[in-house]
Short mmCIF file of C-alpha atoms in Angstrom, two decimals:
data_model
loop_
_atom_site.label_atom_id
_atom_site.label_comp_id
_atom_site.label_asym_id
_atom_site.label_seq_id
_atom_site.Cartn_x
_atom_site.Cartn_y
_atom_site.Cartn_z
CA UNK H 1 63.99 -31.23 30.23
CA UNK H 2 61.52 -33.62 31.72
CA UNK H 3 59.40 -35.69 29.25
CA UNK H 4 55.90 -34.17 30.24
CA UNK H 5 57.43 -30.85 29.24
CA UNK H 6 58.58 -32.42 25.90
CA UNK H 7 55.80 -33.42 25.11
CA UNK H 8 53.87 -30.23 25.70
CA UNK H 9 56.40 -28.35 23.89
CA UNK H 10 56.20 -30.72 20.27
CA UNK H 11 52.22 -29.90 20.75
CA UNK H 12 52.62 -26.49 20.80
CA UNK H 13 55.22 -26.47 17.91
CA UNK H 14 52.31 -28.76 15.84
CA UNK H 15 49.73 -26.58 16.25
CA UNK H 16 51.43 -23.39 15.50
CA UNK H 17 52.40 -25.29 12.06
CA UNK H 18 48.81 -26.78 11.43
CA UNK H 19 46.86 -22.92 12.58
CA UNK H 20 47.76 -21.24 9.91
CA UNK H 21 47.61 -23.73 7.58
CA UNK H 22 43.77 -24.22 8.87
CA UNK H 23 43.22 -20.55 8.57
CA UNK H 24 44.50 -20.75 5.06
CA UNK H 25 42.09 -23.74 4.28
CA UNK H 26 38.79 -21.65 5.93
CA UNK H 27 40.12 -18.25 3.65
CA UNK H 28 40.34 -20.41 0.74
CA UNK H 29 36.74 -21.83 1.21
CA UNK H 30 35.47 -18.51 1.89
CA UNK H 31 36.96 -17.25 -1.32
CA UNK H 32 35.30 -20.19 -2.90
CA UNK H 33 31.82 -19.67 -2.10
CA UNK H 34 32.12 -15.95 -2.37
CA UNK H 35 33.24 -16.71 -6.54
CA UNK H 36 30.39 -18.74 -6.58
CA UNK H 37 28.22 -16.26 -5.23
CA UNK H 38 29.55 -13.69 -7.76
CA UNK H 39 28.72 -15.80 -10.86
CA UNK H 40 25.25 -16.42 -8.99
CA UNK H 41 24.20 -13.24 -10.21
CA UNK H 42 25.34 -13.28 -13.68
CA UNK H 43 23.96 -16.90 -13.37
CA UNK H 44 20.20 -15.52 -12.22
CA UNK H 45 20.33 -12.43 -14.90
CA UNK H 46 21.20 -15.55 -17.78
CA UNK H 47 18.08 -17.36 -16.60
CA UNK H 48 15.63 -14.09 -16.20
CA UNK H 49 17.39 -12.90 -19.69
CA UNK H 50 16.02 -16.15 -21.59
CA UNK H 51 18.68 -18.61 -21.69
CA UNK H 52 19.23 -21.91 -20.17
CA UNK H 53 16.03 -23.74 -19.60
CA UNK H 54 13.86 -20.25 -19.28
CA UNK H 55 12.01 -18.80 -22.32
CA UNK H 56 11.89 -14.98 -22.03
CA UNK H 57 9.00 -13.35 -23.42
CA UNK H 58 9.97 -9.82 -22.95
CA UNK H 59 12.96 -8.21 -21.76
CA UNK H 60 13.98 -7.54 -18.26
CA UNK H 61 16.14 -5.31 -16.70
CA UNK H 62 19.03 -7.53 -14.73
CA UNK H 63 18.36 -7.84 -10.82
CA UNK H 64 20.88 -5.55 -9.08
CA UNK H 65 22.42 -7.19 -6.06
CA UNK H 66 22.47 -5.68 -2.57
CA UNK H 67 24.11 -5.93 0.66
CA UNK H 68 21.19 -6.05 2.44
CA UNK H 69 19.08 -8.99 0.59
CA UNK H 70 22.63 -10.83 0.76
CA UNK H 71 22.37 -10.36 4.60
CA UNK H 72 18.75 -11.23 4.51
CA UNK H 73 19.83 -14.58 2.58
CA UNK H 74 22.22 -15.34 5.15
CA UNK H 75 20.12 -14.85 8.13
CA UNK H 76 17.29 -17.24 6.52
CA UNK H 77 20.20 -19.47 6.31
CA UNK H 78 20.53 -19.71 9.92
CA UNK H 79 16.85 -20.25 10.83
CA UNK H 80 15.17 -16.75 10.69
CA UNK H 81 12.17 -15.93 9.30
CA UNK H 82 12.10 -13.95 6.07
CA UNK H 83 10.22 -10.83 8.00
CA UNK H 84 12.37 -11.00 10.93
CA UNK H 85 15.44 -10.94 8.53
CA UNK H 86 14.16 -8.12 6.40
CA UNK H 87 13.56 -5.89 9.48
CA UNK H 88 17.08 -6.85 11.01
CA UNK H 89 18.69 -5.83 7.50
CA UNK H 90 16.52 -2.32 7.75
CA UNK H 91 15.15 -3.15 4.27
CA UNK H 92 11.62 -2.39 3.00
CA UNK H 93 10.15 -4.09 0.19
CA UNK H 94 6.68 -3.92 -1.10
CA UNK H 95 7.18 -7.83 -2.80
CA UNK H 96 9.60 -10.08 -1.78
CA UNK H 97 10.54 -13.56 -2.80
CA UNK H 98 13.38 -16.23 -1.38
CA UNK H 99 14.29 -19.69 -2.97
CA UNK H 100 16.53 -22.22 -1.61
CA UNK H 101 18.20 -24.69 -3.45
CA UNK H 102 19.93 -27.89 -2.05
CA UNK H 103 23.34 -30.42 -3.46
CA UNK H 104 24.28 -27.43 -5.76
CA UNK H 105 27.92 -26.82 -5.54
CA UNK H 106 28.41 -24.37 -8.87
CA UNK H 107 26.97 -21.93 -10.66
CA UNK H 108 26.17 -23.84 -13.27
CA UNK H 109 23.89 -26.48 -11.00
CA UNK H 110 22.27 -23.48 -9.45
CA UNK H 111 21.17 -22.95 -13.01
CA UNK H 112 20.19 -26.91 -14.12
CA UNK H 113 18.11 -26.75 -10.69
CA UNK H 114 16.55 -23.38 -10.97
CA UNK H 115 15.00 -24.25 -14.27
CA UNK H 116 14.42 -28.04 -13.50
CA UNK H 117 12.38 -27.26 -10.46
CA UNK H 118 10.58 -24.12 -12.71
CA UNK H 119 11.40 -21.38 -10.76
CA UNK H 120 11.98 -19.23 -14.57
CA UNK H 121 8.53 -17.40 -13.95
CA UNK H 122 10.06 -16.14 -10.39
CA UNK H 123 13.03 -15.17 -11.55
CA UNK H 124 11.62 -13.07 -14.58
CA UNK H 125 9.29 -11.37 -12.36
CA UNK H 126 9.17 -7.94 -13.74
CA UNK H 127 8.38 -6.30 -10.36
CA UNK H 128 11.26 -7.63 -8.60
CA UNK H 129 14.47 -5.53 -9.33
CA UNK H 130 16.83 -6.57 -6.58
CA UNK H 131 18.41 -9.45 -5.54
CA UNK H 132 21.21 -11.14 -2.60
CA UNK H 133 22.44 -14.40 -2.46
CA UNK H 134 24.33 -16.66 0.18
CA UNK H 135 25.64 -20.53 0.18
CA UNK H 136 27.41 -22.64 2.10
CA UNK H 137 28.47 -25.93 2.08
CA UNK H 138 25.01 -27.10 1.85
CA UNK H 139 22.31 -24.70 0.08
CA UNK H 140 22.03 -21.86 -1.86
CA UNK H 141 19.40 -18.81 -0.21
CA UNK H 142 18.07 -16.78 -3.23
CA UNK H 143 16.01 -13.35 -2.12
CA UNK H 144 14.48 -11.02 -4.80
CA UNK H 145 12.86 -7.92 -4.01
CA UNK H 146 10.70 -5.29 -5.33
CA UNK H 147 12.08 -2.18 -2.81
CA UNK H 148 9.59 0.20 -0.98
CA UNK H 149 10.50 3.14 -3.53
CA UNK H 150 6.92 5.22 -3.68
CA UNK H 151 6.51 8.00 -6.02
CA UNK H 152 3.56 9.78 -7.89
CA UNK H 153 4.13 9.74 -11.50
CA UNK H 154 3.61 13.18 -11.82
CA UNK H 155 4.43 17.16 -10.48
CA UNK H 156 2.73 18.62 -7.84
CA UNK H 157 0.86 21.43 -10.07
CA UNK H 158 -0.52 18.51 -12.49
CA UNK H 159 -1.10 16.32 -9.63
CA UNK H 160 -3.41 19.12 -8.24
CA UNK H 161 -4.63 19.83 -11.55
CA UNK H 162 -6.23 16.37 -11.25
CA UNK H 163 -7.15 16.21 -7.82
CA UNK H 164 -9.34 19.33 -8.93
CA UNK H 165 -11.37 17.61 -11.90
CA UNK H 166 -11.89 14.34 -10.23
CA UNK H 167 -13.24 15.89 -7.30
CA UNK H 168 -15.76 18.45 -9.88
CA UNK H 169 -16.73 15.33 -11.73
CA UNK H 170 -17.60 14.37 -8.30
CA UNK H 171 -20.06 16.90 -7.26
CA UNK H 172 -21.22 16.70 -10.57
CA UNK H 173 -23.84 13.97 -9.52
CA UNK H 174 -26.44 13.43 -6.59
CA UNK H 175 -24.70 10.84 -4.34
CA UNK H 176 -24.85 9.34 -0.51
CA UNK H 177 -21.83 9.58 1.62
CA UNK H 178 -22.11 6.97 4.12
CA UNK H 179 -26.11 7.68 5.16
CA UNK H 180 -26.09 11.19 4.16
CA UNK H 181 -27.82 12.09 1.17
CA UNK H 182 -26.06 15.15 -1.09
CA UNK H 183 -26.94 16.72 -4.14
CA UNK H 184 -24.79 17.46 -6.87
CA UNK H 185 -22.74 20.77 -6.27
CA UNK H 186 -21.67 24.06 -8.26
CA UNK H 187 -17.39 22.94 -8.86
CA UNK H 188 -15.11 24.37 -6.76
CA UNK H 189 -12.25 26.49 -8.37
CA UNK H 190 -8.36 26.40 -7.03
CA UNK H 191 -6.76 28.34 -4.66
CA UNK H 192 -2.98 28.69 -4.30
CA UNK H 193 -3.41 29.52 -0.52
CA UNK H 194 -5.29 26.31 -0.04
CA UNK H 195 -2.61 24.56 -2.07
CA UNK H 196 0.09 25.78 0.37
CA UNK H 197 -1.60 25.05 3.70
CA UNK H 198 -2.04 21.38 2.02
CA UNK H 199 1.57 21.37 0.86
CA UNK H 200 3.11 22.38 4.63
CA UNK H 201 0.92 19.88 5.89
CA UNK H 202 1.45 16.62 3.57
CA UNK H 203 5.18 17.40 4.28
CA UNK H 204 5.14 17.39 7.58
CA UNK H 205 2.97 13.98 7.67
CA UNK H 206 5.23 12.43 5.38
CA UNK H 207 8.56 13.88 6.90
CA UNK H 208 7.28 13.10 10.51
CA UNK H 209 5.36 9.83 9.78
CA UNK H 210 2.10 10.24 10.68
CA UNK H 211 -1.42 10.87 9.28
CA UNK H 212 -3.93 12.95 11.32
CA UNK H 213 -5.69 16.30 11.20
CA UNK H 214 -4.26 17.79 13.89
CA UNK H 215 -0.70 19.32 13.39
CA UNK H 216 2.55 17.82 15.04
CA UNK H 217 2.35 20.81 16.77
CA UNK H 218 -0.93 20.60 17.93
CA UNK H 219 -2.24 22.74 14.38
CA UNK H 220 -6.18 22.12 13.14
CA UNK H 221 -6.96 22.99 9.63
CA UNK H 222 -8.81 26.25 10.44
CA UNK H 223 -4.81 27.49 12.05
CA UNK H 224 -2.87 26.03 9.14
CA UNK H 225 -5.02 27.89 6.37
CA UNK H 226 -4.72 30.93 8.45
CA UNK H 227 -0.90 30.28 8.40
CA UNK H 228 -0.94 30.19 4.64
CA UNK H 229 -2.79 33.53 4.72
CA UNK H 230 -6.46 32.34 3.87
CA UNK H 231 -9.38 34.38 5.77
CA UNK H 232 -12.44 31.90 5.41
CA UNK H 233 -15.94 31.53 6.50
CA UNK H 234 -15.64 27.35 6.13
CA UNK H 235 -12.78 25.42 5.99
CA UNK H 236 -12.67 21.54 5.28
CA UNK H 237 -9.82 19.55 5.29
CA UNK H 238 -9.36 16.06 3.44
CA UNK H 239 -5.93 13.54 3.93
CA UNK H 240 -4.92 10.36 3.09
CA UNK H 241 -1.44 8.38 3.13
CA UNK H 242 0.19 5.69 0.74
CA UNK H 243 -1.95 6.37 -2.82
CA UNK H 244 0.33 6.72 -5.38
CA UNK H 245 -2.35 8.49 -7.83
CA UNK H 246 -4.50 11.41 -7.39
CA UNK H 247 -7.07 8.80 -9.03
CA UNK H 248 -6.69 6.45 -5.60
CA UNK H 249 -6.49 9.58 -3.12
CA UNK H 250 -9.70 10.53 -4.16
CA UNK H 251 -11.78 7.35 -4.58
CA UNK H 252 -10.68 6.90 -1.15
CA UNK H 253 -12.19 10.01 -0.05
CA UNK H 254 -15.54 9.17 -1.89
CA UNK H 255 -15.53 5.75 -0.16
CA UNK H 256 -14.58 7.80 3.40
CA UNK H 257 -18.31 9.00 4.63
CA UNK H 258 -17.14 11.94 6.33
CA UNK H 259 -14.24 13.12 3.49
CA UNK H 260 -17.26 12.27 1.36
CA UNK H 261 -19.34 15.16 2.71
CA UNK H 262 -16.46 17.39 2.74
CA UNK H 263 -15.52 16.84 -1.15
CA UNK H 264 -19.83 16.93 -1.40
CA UNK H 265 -20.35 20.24 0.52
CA UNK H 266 -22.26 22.83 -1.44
CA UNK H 267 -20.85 25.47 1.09
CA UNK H 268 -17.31 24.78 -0.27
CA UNK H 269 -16.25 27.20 -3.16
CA UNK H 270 -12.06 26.47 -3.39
CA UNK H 271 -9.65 23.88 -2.62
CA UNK H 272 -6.32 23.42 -3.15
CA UNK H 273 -4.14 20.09 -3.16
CA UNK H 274 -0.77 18.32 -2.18
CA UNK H 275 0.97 15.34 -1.51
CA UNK H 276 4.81 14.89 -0.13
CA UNK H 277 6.77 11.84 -0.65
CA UNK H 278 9.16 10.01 1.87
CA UNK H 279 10.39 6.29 1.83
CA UNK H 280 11.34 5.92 5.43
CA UNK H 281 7.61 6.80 6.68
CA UNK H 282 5.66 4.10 7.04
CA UNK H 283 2.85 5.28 4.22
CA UNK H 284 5.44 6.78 1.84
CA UNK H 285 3.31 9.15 -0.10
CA UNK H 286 1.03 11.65 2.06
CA UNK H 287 -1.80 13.57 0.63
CA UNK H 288 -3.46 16.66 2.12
CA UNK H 289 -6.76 18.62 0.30
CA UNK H 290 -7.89 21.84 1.70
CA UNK H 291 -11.33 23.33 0.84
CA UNK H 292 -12.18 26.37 2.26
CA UNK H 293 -15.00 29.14 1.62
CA UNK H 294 -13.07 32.69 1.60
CA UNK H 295 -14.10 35.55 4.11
CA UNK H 296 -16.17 38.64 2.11
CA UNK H 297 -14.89 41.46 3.70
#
């Protein structure tokens, strides 16, 4: 066997010794940081719970870790910004925080510099709830979040319930919308066939992600009441997208000139009133108010 070949043949056998010996060495390390990542959180919930060098002055529910905010910590690791990362992780948050820490090896100085450098009030943000963390060998990425969850504290009947006496308090009083002048009006009492026509319509905004008076399929207000089985001489038709409270739908529509004269209208005798909820349209919570003046036969 020639000496070239020898030689070519002892650095083969080396490296098929030393491989899987580095492999063992890079599983190891991983295995490391991911321990350290683990205490991390119990770590963070310590601090936001009062101890260490944070005071609590109320108590906080622990931040629950997610995939996604860890993935989100990783990619800001690498250079990304923290939108770019959120959007690439397919998470939605409606507050969002990151901190990065450098020369912490341990849990422990993760928790000496968190509350050195005062980052308690962050961490015992009440509003955030969630949290994902990633290190390497030379920082530590921290992201809390507050996820886009919306909801309306309430059912739809009571919801409508006060949609109806903020908009009669309303008309109660002389006011402008936008440059038209309105007295106050007679109130306007519920109708269930109103109610549904707003209730197939908030849906369908919500479920469909959009916000506009005319129909996914093409539908105005005057077809959809007639849908719901509503015969009317005058039909209005009120919406608005991302209010969590009846109280903040309908202030909006006050502030909106033209849903102002609708909700003003003396002509108007009913309404009814809806809103549908979904977290992956872009609004959330979709809001839908019909009034309508029925047809005397």
């Amino acid at each position: 066997m020639s000496q070239s070949i020898r030689t070519r043949l002892r650095l083969y056998l080396m490296l098929k010794i030393i491989r899987p010996r580095i492999l063992s060495c890079l599983v190891l390390l991983a295995v490391c940081f991911n321990a350290v990542a683990s205490d991390l959180y119990t770590t963070i919930n310590l601090l936001r719970d009062g101890e260490g060098n944070c005071d609590a002055t109320k108590q906080l529910s622990p931040l629950q870790p997610r995939a996604a905010l860890e993935s989100v910590a990783r990619d800001l690791s690498r250079g990304l910004k923290l939108e770019q990362s959120l959007e690439a992780a397919g998470y939605r948050a409606t507050r969002v925080r990151a901190l990065s820490l450098s020369g912490t090896s341990s849990s422990t100085q993760v928790a000496e510099a968190l509350g050195r450098q005062g980052y308690c009030q962050q961490l015992q943000d009440a509003t955030m709830t969630e949290i994902g963390v990633y290190l390497d060998a030379r920082q530590v990425w921290i992201v809390m979040a507050a996820p886009f969850s919306p909801s309306v504290a309430m059912d739809e009947q009571s919801a409508g319930q006060r949609v109806l006496d903020l908009v009669n308090q309303a008309r109660a009083k002389p006011r402008n919308c936008g440059n038209q002048a309105f007295n106050a009006a007679r109130p306007v009492r519920w109708n269930a066939l109103l109610a549904e026509a707003s209730r197939r319509h908030s849906e369908d905004m919500a479920h469909f992600n959009y916000l506009s008076h005319s129909g996914r399929d093409g539908s105005t207000p005057m077809q959809r009441v007639e849908q719901a089985g509503y015969s009317y001489r005058a039909i209005g038709e009120n919406i608005a997208g991302g209010q969590l409270k009846p109280e903040d739908a309908v202030t909006g529509w006050i502030n909106s000139p033209a849903h102002c004269a609708n909700l003003m209208n003396p002509v108007f005798t009913e309404m009814g009133a809806a809103f549908a909820v979904d977290r992956k349209s872009k609004l959330g919570v979709y809001w839908a108010q019909e009034f309508g003046t029925p047809l005397i036969k």
